Structure formats: C-alpha cells, structure tokens
Short mmCIF file of C-alpha atoms in Angstrom, two decimals:
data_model
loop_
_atom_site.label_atom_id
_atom_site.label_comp_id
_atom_site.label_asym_id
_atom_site.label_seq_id
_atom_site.Cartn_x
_atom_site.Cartn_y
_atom_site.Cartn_z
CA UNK N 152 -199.28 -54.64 -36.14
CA UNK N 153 -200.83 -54.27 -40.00
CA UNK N 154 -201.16 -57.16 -42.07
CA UNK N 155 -197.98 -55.85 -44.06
CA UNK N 156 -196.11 -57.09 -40.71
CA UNK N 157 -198.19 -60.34 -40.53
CA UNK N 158 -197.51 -61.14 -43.87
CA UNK N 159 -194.17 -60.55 -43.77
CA UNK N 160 -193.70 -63.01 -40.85
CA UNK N 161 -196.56 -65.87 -42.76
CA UNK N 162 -194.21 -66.12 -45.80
CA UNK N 163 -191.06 -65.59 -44.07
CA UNK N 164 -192.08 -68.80 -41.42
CA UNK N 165 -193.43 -70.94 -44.30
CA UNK N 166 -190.85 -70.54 -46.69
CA UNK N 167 -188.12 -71.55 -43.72
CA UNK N 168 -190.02 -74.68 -42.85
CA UNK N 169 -190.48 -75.83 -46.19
CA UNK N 170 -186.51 -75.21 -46.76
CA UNK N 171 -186.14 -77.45 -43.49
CA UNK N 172 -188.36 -79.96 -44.93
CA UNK N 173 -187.11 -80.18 -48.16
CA UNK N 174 -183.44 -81.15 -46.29
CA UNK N 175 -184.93 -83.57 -44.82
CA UNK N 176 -186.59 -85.24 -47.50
CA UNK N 177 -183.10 -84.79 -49.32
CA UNK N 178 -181.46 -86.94 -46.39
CA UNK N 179 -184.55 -89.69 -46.44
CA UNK N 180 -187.79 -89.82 -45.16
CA UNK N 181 -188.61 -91.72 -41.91
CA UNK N 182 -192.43 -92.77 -40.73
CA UNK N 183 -192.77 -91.73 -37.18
CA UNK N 184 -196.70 -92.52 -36.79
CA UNK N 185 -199.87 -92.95 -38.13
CA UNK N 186 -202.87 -91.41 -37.30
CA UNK N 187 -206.79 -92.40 -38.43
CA UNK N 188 -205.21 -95.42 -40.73
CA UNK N 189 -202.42 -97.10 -41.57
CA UNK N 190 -202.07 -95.37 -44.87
CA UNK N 191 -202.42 -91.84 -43.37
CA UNK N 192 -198.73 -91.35 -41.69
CA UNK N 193 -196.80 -88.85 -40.06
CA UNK N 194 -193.21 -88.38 -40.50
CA UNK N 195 -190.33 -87.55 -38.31
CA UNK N 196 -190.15 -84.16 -40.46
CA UNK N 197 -193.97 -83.25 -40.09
CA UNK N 198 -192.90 -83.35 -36.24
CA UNK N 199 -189.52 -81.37 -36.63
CA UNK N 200 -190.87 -78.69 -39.16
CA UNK N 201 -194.15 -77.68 -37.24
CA UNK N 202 -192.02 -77.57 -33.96
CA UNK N 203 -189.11 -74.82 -35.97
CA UNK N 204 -192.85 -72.81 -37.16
CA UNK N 205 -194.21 -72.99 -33.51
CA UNK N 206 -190.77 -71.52 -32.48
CA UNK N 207 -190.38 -68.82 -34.58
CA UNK N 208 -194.09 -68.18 -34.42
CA UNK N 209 -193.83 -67.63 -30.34
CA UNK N 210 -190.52 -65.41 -30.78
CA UNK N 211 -192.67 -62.67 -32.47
CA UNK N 212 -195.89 -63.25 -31.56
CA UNK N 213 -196.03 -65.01 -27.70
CA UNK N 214 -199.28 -64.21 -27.33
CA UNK N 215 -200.94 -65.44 -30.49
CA UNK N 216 -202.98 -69.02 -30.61
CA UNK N 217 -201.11 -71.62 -32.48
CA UNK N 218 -203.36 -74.68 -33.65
CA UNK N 219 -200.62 -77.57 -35.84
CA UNK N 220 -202.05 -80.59 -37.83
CA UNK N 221 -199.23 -82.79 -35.34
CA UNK N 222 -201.10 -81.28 -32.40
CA UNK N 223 -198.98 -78.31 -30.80
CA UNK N 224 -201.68 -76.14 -29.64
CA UNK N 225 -202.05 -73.00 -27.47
CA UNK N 226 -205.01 -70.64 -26.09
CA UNK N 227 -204.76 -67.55 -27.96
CA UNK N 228 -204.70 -64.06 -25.51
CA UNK N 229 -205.22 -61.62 -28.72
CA UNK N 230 -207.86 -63.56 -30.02
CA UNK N 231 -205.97 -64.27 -33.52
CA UNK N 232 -204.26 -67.89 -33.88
CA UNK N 233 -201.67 -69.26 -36.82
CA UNK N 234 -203.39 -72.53 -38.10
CA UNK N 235 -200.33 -74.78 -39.35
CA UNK N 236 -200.07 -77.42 -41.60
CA UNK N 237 -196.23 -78.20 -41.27
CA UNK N 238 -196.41 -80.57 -44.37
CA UNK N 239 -199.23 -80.76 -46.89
CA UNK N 240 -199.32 -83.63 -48.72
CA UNK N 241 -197.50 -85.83 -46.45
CA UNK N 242 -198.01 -88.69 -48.71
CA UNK N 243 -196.62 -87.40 -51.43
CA UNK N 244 -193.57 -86.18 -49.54
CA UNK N 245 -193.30 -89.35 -48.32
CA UNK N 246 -193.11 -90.75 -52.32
CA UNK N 247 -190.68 -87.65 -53.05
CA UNK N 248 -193.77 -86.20 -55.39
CA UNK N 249 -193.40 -82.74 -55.77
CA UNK N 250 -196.82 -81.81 -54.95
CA UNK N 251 -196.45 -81.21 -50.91
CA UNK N 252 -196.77 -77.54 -49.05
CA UNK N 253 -196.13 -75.92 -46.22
CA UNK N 254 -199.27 -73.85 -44.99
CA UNK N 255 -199.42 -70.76 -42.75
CA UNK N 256 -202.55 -68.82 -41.81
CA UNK N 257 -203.11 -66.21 -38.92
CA UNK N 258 -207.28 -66.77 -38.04
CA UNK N 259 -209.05 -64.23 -36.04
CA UNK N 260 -211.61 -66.19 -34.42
CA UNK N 261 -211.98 -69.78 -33.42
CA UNK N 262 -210.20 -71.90 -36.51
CA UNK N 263 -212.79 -74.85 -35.62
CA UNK N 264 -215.77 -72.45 -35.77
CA UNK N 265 -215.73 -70.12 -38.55
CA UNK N 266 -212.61 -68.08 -37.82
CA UNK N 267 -211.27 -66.14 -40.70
CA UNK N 268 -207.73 -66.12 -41.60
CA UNK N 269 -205.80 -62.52 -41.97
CA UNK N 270 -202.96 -63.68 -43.77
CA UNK N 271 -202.01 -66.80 -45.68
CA UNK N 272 -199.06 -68.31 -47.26
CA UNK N 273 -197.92 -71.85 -49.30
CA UNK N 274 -195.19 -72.70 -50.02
CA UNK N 275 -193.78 -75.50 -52.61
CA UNK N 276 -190.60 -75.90 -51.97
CA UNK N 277 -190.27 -78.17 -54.83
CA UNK N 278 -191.31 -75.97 -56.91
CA UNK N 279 -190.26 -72.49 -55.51
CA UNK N 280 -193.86 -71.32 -55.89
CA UNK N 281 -194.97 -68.68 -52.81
CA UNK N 282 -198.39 -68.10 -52.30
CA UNK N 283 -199.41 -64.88 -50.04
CA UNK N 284 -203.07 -63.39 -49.45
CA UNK N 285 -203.88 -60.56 -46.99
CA UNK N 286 -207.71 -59.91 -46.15
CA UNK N 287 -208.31 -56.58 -48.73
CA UNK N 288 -205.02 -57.27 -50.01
CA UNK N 289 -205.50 -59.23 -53.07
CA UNK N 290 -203.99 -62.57 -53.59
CA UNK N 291 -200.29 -63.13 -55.28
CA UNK N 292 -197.49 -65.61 -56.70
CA UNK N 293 -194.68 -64.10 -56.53
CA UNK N 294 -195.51 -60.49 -58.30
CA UNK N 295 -198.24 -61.91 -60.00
CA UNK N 296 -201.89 -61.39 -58.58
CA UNK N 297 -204.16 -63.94 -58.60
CA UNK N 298 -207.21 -64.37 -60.26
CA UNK N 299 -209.91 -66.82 -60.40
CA UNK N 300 -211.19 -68.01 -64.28
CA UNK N 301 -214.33 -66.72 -64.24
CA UNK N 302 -217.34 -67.24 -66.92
CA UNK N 303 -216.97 -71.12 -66.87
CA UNK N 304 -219.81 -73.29 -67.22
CA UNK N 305 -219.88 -76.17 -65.57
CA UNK N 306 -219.28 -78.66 -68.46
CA UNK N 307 -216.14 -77.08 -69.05
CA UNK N 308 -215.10 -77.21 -65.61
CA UNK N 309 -211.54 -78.46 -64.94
CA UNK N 310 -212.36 -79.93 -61.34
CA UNK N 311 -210.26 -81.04 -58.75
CA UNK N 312 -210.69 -83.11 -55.86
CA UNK N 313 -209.46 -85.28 -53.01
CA UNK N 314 -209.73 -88.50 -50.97
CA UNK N 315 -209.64 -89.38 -47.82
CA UNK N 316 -207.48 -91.95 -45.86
CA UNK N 317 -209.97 -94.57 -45.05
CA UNK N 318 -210.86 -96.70 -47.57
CA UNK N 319 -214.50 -97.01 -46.79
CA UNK N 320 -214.91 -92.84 -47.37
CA UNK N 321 -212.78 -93.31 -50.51
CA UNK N 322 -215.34 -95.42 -51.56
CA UNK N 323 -218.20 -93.53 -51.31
CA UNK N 324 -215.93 -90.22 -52.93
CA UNK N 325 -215.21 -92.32 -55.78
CA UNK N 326 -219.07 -92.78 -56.17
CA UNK N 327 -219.19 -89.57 -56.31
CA UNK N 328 -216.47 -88.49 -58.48
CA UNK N 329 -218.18 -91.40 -60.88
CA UNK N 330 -221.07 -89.22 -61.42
CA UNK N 331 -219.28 -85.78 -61.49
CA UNK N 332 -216.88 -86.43 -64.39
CA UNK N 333 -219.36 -86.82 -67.26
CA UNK N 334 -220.73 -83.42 -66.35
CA UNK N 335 -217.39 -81.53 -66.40
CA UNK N 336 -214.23 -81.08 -68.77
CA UNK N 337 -212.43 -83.56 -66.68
CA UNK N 338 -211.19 -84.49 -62.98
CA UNK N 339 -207.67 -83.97 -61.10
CA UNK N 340 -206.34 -85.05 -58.14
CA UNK N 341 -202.47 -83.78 -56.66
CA UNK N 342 -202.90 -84.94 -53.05
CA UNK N 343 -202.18 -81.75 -50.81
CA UNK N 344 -205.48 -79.51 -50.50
CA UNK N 345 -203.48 -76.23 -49.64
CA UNK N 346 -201.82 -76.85 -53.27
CA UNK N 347 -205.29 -77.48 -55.24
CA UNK N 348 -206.48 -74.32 -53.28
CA UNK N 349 -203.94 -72.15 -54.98
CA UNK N 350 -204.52 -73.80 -58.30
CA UNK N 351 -207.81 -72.65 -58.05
CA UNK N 352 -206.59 -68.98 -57.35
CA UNK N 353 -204.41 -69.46 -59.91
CA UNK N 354 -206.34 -70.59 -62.78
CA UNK N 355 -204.89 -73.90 -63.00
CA UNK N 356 -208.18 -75.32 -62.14
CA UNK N 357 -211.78 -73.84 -62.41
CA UNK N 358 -213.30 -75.24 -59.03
CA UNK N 359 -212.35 -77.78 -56.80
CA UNK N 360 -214.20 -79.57 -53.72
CA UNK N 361 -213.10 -82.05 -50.90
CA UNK N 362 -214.87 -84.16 -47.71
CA UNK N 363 -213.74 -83.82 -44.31
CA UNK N 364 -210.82 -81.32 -44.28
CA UNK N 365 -209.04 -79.81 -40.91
CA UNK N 366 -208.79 -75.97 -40.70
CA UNK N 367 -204.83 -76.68 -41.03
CA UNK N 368 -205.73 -78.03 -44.40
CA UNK N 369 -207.32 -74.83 -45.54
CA UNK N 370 -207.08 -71.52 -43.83
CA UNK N 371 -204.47 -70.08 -45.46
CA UNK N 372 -205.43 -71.57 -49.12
CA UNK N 373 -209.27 -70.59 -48.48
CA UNK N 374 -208.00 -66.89 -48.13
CA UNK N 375 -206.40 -66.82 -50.93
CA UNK N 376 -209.41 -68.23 -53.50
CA UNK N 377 -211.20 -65.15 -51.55
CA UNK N 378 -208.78 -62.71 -52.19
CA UNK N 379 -208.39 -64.29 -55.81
CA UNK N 380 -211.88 -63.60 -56.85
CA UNK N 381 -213.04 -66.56 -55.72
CA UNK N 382 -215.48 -68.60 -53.01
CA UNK N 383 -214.27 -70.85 -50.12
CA UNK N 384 -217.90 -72.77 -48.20
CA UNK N 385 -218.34 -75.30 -46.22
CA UNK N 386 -221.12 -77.02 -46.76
CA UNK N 387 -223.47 -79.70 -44.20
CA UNK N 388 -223.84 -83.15 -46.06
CA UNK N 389 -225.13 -86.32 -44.11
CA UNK N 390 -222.11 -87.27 -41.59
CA UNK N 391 -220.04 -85.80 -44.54
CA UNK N 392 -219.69 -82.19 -44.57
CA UNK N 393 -217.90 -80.76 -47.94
CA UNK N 394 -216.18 -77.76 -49.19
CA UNK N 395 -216.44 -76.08 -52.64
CA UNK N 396 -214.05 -73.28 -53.96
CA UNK N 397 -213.51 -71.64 -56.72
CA UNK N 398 -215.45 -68.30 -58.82
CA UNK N 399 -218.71 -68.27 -56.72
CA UNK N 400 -220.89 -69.02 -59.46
CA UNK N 401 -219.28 -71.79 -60.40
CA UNK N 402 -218.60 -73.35 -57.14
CA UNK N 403 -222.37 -72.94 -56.43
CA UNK N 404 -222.98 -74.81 -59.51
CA UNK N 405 -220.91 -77.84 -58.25
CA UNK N 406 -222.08 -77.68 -55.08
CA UNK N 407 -225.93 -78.10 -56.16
CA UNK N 408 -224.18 -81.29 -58.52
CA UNK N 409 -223.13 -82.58 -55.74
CA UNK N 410 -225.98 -82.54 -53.51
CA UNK N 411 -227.90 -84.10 -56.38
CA UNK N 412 -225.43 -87.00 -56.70
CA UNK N 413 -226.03 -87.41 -52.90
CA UNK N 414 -223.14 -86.07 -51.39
#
C-alpha cells in the first residue's frame, strides 16, 4: 500500500476521533481514572475515542501493531504499528481549553526503540486545524506546507515547553525553565505536546523541548518537524531523558543550553 493510502486512512481515523471527542466534551466530561498522579487523569472519552481508532484501524489494516496511550496494544505481523494518542492534552480537554489533539502515526519499527513513523496526522478539533506528514512527502496544514523558521539565534528563540504530572519533576523543569528564559525571546507552554510539535512545523514557535514523553505523545508530531525542515532527538539526561525539536541548528543550540543548566 503507498503512503498516499496510509495517509489517507491517518487523517481520515484522526479527524473521526477527534469529531467523537469533541461530542463528548460537548455533552460533559467525566474522570474515569488516573494514572502516575492524581492530577494526571483519564477520561471516559480518552477510553471511548482510542477504542473507535483501534476499530477502524483493525478494519483496514488487521495485521498492523497498534500501541494507545489507554493501553490497547497488539503485536504487529507487518512490522509497521499506529502509535495513538486518542486525546492530547487531556487536561486541557478536561478544562474545555482548546488546545487538545488527536494523534495518529503508523511506525515501522519498534515505537519504544527508535521506530520511525511513515505517516502522521493531528488533529484540533477545536480548531479545525489538520496536520499530515508522509516520510519524503513534505509536511502540510491543510494546502499549506510546512516549514520550519530557520536562521534564528537562540536569543530570539520563541521556545516552548512542557511539564510533567508529578510535582516533584515539575520542580526540577521549572529550575530549568528559570535559567532558559533569560537566554531566549520568551517561553510558552499549551499543554498537549503533539500540538507544540506542529507549532514548531508551523512557525508558531522556533524550537521547543520536553522531559519524559511516550512515543504516543510524539510519533506522528516528530514526523512532521522532519518533514517540515526541522529536527526531532531524543536526548540521555541523568534519570531524565529530553527531547529537542525544531530547525536542527537551533535545536542543537538548546539542547547544549540545556545540558549546561543541568538538565
């Protein structure tokens, strides 16, 4: 099947979840569980939306791997599998922000061990916004292809970040984030690391870095900063590993900023 078909069913998958979810948030939100702390919930919708993806996934693809963030998981017999993220930014969905995704991304490859993705999409359904990438295909919103800002230095860096759920780790971020922001333009933070992946693509922001994110979190968003110009690593810190995106020479500058500020 060419990545025009895989594509085709990424976008097609994400944008019917996040119309599912977005009913649901219309009818009210309800807290089914929560996972590493109290503050870091799942919601009955998270549950029902990665369930209609894993359903529509197996229809046309039965043999594919399927790896969710609400932990539906299956071997993969063609050695590609569709890393989910059924709602980005649960958080803010929970709030009714707008700043919440849907994330699809086929990975060839193990999507805990360097697997690539093939195709990506995110989708705000908030927003309307679709994000696609193909690998070779170039990265797009809508009809518009995506490209990284490039020629930034770092002091004019727009850079955006995230947090993590535990409050200990957001300490030590913070720390971190404390020393970053008098080097740079300024800081941002939306809360759904799919969304400040496309901004990055998009030129909304210049570079962005997180701790500790799941390969739901970013396979399809990392593609498309690659196919956008841009630079997805991850990066070995001490019991903290990182990931920087962005236009490579940029993102290498932050990274080296952050290993000096002891990330």
């Amino acid at each position: 099947m060419s990545h025009d078909h895989l594509i085709e069913l990424a976008t097609s998958v994400a944008v019917g979840a996040g119309e599912l979810a977005l009913a649901r948030r219309r009818a009210g939100v309800t807290v089914a569980a929560t996972k590493s702390s109290a503050e870091d919930i799942v919601t009955e919708a998270d549950r029902e939306v990665e369930a209609l993806i894993r359903s529509r996934i197996a229809a046309a693809r039965p043999d594919d791997g399927f790896l969710g963030e609400e932990g539906d998981e299956a071997e993969s017999r063609t050695g590609l599998t569709w890393v989910v993220d059924p709602i980005d930014g649960t958080v803010n969905y929970f709030y009714d922000r707008p700043a919440w995704s849907v994330s699809v991304a086929l990975v060839e490859g193990d999507p805990r061990a360097g697997g690539r993705a093939v195709v990506g999409a995110v989708f705000n359904p908030v927003g309307g916004e679709l994000f696609r990438a193909s690998r070779g295909g170039g990265a797009w919103l809508g009809e518009r292809r995506l490209q990284v800002n490039a020629d930034v230095p770092l002091e004019l860096a727009l850079v955006a970040t995230g947090y993590a759920y535990q409050a200990e780790t957001r300490i030590r971020q913070a720390s971190i984030v404390e020393g970053v922001i008098g080097r740079v333009r300024d800081a941002r933070r939306i809360g759904s690391a799919a969304l400040e992946l496309c901004d990055v693509a998009a030129g909304r922001t210049d570079v962005y870095y997180e701790n500790e994110l799941s390969p739901w979190d970013y396979a399809a968003g990392a593609l498309i900063v690659e196919e956008a110009g841009g630079s997805f690593d991850i990066h070995p810190s001490d019991g903290m590993a990182f990931m920087v995106a962005g236009e490579p020479a940029l993102a290498e500058r932050l990274r080296a900023l952050l290993v000096e500020l002891g990330q």
